[in-house]
mmCIF file of C-alpha atoms in Angstrom:
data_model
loop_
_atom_site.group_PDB
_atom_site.id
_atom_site.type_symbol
_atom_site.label_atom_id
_atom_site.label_comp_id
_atom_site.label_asym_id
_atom_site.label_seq_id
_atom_site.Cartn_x
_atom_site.Cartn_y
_atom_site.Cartn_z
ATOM 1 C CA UNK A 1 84.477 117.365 200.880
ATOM 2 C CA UNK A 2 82.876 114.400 200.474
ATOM 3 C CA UNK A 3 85.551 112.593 203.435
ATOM 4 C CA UNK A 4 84.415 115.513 205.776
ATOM 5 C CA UNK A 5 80.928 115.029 205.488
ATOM 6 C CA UNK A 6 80.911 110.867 206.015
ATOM 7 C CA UNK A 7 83.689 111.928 209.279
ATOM 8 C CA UNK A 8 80.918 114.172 210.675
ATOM 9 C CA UNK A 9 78.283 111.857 210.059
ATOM 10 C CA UNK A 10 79.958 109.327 212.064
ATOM 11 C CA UNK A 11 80.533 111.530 214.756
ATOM 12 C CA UNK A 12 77.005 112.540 215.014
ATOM 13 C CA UNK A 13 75.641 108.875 214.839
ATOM 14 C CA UNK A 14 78.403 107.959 217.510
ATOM 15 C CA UNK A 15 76.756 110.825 219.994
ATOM 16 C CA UNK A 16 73.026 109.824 218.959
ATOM 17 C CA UNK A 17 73.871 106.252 220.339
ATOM 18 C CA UNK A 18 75.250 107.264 223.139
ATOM 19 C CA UNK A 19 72.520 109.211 223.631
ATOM 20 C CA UNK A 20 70.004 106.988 222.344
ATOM 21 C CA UNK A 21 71.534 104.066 224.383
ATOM 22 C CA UNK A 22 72.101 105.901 227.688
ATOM 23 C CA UNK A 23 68.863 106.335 229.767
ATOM 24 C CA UNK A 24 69.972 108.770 232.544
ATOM 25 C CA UNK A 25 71.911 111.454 230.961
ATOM 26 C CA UNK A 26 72.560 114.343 232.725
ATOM 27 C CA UNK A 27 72.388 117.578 231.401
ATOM 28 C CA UNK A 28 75.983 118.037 232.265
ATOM 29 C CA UNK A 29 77.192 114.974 230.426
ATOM 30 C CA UNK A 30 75.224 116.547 227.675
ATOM 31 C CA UNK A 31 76.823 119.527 227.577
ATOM 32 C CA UNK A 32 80.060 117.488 227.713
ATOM 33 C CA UNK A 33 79.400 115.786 224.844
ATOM 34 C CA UNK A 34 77.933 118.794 222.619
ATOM 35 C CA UNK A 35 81.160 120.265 223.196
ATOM 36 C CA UNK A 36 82.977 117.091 222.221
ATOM 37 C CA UNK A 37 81.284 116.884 219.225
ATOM 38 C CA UNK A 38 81.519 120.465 218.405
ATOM 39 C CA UNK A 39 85.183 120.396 219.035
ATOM 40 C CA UNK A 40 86.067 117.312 217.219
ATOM 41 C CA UNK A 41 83.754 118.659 214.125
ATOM 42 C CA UNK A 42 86.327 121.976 214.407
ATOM 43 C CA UNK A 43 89.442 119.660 214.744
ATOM 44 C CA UNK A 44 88.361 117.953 211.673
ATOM 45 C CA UNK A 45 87.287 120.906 210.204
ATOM 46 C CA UNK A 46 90.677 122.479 210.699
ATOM 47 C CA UNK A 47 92.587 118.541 210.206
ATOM 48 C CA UNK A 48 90.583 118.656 206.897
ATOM 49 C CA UNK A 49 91.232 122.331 205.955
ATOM 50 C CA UNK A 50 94.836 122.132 206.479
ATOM 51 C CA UNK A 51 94.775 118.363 204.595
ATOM 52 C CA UNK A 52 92.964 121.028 202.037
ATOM 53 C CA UNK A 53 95.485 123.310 202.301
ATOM 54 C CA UNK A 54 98.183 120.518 201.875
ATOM 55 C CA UNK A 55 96.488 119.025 198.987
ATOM 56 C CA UNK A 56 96.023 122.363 197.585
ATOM 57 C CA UNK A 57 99.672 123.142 197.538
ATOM 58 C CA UNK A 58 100.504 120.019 196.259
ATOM 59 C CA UNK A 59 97.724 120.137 193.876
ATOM 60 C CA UNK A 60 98.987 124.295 192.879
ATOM 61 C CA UNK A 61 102.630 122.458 192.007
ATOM 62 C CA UNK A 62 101.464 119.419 190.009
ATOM 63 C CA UNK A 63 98.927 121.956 188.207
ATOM 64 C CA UNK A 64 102.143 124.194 187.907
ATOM 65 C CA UNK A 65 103.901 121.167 186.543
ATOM 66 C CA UNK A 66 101.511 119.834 184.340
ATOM 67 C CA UNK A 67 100.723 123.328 183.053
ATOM 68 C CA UNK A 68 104.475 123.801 182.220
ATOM 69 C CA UNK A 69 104.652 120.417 180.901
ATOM 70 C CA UNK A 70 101.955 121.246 178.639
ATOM 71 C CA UNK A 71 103.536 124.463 177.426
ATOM 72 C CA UNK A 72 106.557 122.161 176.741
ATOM 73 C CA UNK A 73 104.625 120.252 175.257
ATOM 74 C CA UNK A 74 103.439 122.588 172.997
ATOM 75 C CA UNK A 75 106.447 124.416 172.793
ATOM 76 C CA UNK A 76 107.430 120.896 171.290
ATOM 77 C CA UNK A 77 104.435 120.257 169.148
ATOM 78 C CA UNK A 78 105.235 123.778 168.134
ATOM 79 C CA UNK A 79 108.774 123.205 167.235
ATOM 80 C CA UNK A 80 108.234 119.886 165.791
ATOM 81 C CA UNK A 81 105.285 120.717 163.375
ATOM 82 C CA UNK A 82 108.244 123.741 162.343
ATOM 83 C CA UNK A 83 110.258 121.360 161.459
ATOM 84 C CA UNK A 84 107.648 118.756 159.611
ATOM 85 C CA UNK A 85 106.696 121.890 157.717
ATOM 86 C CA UNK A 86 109.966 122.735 156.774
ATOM 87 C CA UNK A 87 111.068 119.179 155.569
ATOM 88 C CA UNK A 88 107.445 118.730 153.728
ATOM 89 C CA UNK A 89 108.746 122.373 152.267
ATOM 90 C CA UNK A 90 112.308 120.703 151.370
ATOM 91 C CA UNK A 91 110.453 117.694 150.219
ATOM 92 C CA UNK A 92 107.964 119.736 147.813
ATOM 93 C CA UNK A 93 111.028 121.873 146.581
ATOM 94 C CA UNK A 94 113.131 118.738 145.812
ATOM 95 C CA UNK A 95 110.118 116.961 144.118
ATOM 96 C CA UNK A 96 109.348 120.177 142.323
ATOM 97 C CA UNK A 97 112.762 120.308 141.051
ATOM 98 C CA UNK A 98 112.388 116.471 140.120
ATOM 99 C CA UNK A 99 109.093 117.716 138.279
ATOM 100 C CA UNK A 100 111.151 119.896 135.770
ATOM 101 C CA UNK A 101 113.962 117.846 135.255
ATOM 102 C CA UNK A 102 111.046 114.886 134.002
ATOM 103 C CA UNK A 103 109.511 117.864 132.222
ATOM 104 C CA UNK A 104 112.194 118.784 130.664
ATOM 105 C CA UNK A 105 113.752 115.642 129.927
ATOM 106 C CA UNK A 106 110.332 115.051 128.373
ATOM 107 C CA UNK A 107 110.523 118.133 126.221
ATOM 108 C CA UNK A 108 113.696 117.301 124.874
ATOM 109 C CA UNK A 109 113.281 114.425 124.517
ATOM 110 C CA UNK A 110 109.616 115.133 122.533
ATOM 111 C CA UNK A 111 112.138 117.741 120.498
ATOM 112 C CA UNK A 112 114.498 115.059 119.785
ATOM 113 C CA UNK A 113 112.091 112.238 118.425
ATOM 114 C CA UNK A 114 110.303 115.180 116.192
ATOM 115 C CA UNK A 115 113.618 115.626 115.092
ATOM 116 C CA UNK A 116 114.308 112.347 114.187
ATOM 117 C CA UNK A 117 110.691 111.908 112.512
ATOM 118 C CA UNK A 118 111.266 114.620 110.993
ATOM 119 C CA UNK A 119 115.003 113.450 109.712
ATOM 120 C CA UNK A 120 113.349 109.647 108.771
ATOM 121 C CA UNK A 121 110.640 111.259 106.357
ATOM 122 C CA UNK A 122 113.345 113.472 105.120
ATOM 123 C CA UNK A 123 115.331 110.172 104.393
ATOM 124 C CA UNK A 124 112.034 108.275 102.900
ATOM 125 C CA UNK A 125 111.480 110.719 100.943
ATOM 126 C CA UNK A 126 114.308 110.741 99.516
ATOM 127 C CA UNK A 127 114.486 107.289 99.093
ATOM 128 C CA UNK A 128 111.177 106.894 97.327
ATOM 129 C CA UNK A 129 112.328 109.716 95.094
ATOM 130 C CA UNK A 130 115.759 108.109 94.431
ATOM 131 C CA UNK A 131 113.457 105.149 93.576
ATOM 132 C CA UNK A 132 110.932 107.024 91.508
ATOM 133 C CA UNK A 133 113.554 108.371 89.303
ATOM 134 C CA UNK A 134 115.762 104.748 88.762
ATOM 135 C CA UNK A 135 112.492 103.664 87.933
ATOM 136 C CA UNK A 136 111.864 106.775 85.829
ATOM 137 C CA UNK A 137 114.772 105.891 84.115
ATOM 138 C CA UNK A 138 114.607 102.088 83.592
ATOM 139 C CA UNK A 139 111.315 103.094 81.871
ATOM 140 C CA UNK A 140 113.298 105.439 79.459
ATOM 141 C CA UNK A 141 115.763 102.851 78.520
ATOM 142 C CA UNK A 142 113.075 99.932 77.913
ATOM 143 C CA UNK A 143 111.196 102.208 75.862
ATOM 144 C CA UNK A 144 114.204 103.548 74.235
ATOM 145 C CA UNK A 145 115.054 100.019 73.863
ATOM 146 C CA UNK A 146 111.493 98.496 72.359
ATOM 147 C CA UNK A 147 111.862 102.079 70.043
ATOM 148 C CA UNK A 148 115.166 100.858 68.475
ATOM 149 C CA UNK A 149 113.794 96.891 68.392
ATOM 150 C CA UNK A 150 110.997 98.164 66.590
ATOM 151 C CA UNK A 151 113.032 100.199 64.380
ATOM 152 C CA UNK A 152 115.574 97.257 63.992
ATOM 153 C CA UNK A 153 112.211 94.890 62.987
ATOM 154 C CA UNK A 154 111.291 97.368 60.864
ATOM 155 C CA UNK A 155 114.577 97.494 59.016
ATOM 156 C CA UNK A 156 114.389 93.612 59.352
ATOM 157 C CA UNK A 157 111.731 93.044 57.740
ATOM 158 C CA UNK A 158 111.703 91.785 54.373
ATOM 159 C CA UNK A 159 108.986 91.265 51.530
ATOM 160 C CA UNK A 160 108.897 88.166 49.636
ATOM 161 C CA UNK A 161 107.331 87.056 46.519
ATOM 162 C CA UNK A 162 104.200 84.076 47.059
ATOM 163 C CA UNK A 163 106.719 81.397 45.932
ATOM 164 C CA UNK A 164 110.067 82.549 48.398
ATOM 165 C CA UNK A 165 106.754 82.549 50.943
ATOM 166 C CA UNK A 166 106.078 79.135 50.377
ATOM 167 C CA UNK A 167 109.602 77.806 50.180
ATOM 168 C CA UNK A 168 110.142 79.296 53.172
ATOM 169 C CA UNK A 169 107.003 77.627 55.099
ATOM 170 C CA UNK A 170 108.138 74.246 53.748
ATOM 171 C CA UNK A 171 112.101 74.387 55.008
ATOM 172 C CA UNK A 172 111.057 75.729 58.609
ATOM 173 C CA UNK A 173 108.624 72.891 58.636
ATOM 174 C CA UNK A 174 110.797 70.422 57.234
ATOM 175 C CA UNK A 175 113.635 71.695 59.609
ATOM 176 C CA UNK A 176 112.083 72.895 62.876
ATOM 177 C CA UNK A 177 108.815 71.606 62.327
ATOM 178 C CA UNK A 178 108.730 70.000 66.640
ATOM 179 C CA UNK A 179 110.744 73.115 67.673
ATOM 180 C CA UNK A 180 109.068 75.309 69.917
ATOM 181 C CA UNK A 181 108.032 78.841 68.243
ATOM 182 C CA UNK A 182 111.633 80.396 68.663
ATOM 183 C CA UNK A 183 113.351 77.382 67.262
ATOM 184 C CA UNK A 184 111.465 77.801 63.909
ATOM 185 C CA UNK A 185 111.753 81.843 64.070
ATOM 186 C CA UNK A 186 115.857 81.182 64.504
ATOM 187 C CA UNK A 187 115.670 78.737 61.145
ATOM 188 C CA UNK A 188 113.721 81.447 59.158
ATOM 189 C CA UNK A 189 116.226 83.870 60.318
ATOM 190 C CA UNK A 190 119.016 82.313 59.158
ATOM 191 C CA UNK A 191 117.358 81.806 55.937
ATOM 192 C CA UNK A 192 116.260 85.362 55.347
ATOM 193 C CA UNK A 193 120.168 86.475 56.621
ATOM 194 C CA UNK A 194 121.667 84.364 53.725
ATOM 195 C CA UNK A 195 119.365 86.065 50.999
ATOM 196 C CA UNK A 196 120.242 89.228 52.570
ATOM 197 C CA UNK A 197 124.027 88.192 52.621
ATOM 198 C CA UNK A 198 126.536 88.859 49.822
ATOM 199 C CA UNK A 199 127.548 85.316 50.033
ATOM 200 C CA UNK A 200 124.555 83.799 49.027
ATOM 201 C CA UNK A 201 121.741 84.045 46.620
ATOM 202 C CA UNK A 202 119.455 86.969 47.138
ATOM 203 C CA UNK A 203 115.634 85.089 46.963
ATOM 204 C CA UNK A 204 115.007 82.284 49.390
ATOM 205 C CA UNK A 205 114.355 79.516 46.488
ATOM 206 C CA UNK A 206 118.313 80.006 45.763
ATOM 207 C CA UNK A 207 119.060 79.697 48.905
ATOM 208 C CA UNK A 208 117.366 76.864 50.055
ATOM 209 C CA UNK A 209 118.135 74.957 47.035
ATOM 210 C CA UNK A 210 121.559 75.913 46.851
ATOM 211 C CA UNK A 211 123.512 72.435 46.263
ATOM 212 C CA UNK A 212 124.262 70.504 49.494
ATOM 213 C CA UNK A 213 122.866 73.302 52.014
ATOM 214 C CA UNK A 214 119.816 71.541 53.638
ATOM 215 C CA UNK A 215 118.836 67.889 54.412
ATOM 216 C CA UNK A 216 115.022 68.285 53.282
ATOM 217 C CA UNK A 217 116.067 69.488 50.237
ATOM 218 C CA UNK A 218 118.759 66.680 49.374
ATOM 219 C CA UNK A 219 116.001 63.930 50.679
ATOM 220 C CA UNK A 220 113.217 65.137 49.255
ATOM 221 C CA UNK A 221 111.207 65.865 52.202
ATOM 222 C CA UNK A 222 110.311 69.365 52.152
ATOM 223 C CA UNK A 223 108.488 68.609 49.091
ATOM 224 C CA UNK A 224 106.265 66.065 51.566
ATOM 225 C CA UNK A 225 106.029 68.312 54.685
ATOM 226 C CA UNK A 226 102.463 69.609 56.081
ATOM 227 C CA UNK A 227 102.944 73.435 57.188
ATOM 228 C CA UNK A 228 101.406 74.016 60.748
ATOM 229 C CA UNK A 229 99.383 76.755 61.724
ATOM 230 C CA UNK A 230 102.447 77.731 64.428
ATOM 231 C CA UNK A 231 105.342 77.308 61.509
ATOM 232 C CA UNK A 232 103.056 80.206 59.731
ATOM 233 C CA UNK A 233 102.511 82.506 62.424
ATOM 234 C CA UNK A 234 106.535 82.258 63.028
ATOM 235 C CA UNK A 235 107.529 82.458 59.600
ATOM 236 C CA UNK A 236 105.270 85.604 59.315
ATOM 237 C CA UNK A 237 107.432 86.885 62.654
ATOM 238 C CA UNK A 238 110.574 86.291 61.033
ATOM 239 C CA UNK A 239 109.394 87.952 58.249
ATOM 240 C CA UNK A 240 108.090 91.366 60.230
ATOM 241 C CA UNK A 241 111.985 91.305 61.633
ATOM 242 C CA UNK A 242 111.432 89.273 64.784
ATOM 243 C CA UNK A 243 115.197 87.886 64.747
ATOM 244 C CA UNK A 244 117.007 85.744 67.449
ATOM 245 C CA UNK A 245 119.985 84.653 65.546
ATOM 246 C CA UNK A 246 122.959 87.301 66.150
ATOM 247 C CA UNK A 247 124.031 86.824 62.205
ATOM 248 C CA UNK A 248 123.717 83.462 62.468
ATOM 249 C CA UNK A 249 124.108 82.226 58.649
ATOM 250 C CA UNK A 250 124.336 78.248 59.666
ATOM 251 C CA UNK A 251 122.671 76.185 62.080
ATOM 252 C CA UNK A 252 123.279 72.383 62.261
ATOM 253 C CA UNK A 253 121.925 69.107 64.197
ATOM 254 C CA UNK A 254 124.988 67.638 65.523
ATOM 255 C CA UNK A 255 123.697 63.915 66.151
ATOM 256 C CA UNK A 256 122.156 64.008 62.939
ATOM 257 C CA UNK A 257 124.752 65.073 60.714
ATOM 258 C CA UNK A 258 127.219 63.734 58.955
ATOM 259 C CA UNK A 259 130.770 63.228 60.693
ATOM 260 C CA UNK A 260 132.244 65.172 57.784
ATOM 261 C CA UNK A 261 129.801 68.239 58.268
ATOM 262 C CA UNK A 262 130.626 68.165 61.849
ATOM 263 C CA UNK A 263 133.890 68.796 61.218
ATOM 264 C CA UNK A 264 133.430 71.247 58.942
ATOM 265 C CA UNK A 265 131.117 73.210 60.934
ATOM 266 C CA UNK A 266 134.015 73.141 63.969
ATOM 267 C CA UNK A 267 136.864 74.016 61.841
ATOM 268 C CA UNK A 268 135.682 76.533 59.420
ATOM 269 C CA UNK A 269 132.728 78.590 61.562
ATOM 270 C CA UNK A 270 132.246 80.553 64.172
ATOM 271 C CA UNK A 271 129.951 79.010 67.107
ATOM 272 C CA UNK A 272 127.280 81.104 68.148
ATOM 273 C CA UNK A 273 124.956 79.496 70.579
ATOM 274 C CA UNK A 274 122.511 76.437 71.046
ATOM 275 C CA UNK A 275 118.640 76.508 71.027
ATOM 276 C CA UNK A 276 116.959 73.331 71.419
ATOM 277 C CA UNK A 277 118.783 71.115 69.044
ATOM 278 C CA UNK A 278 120.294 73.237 66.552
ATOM 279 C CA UNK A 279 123.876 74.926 67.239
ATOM 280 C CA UNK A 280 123.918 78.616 65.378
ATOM 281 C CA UNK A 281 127.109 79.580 63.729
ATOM 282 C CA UNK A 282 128.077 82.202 61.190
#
């Protein structure tokens, strides 16, 4: 519309200079040109209509295109989103499934480590029970053990007159006087087995003065000795049936005795053990 109004316009401002321009115009050259005008504004009228027309039809098919296009379009949009729905519905299926095998994975495996918790305190406990009653039982023996010591002390133990008592504190001093506490106990015990012993004399003065039996005695040292507080406390042990000695009835200090003794000792008794510097036989 707007290319049919500028045509027309032209037209009419080519007749108005004509007209302008021309100063003797008849009326019939007028005329002439009114009717120009009028019939070129109807050819272009019609020129345009038809162009119109044209255009129209042409316009009708692309519309007709572009509206089936669009339908195609949607058709397609249609069909596609169909189809993204349906994998996102695969998708959520498949991950749903993938949900519930984690879950139940999880469960069993939750199940299985109870299980196993469960099994492991089963096993502790056991363990600390096993251990309860090995300890249960190495408490039994001990005590059952320190029960038949004691009664073993108590059968041990020997009384003494005031004089056996001080012979006895002068021959563990004389004889184990630098021993340490158990070396002096042993010497008392082997004292107090002789007296108890058939073979010997049945006090500790006949013992320990028994011809030839002890060094102190044959020298003339216990007579000289000072008793110690400690020689006291572990004659008084030895006395209350503390023994170390196994039997032991002899005991003997190999680089200080005679080569004779020595020999005697090896041939004629059996060895025992060795504390300190004393070898125990019986």
């Amino acid at each position: 519309m707007l290319t049919l109004h500028l045509i027309l316009q032209q037209i009419y401002q080519f007749f108005h200079s004509i007209a302008v321009r021309s100063v003797k115009v008849t009326k019939q050259m007028y005329r002439s040109s009114a009717v120009f005008m009028a019939g070129a504004t109807v050819i272009t009228v019609v020129a345009f209509t038809s162009a119109g027309f044209g255009s129209g039809g042409k316009n009708a098919l692309t519309v007709l295109a572009e509206t089936n296009a669009e339908e195609s379009e949607t058709d397609d949009d249609t069909e596609e989103e169909s189809v993204t729905e349906a994998k996102i519905q695969v998708r959520l299926t498949e991950v749903q499934q993938q949900g519930q095998k984690v879950a139940g994975s999880l469960l069993v495996k939750d199940v299985w480590q109870r299980q196993e918790a469960k099994q492991n305190a089963k096993e502790e406990i056991d363990r600390i029970n096993k251990q309860i009653a090995v300890e249960e039982e190495a408490r039994k023996a001990e005590e059952e053990a320190r029960r038949r010591e004691e009664e073993a002390r108590a059968a041990r133990a020997m009384t003494v007159s005031d004089e056996d008592y001080q012979v006895l504190l002068k021959i563990v001093q004389a004889e184990a006087g630098i021993c340490d506490d158990k070396g002096k106990i042993l010497v008392a015990n082997v004292i107090l087995n002789r007296v108890r012993s058939d073979r010997f004399p049945d006090t500790v003065r006949g013992v320990v003065y028994a011809p030839s039996q002890f060094s102190p005695v044959s020298n003339g040292t216990i007579n000289s000795v000072k008793v110690t507080d400690s020689t006291r406390e572990c004659v008084d042990r030895a006395l209350a049936g503390e023994d170390y000695s196994d039997g032991a009835l002899y005991f003997m200090y190999r680089n200080g005795s005679r080569g004779s003794a020595v020999r005697w000792f090896d041939s004629n008794l059996t060895y025992l053990f060795q504390h300190g510097n004393h070898e125990f036989f019986k």
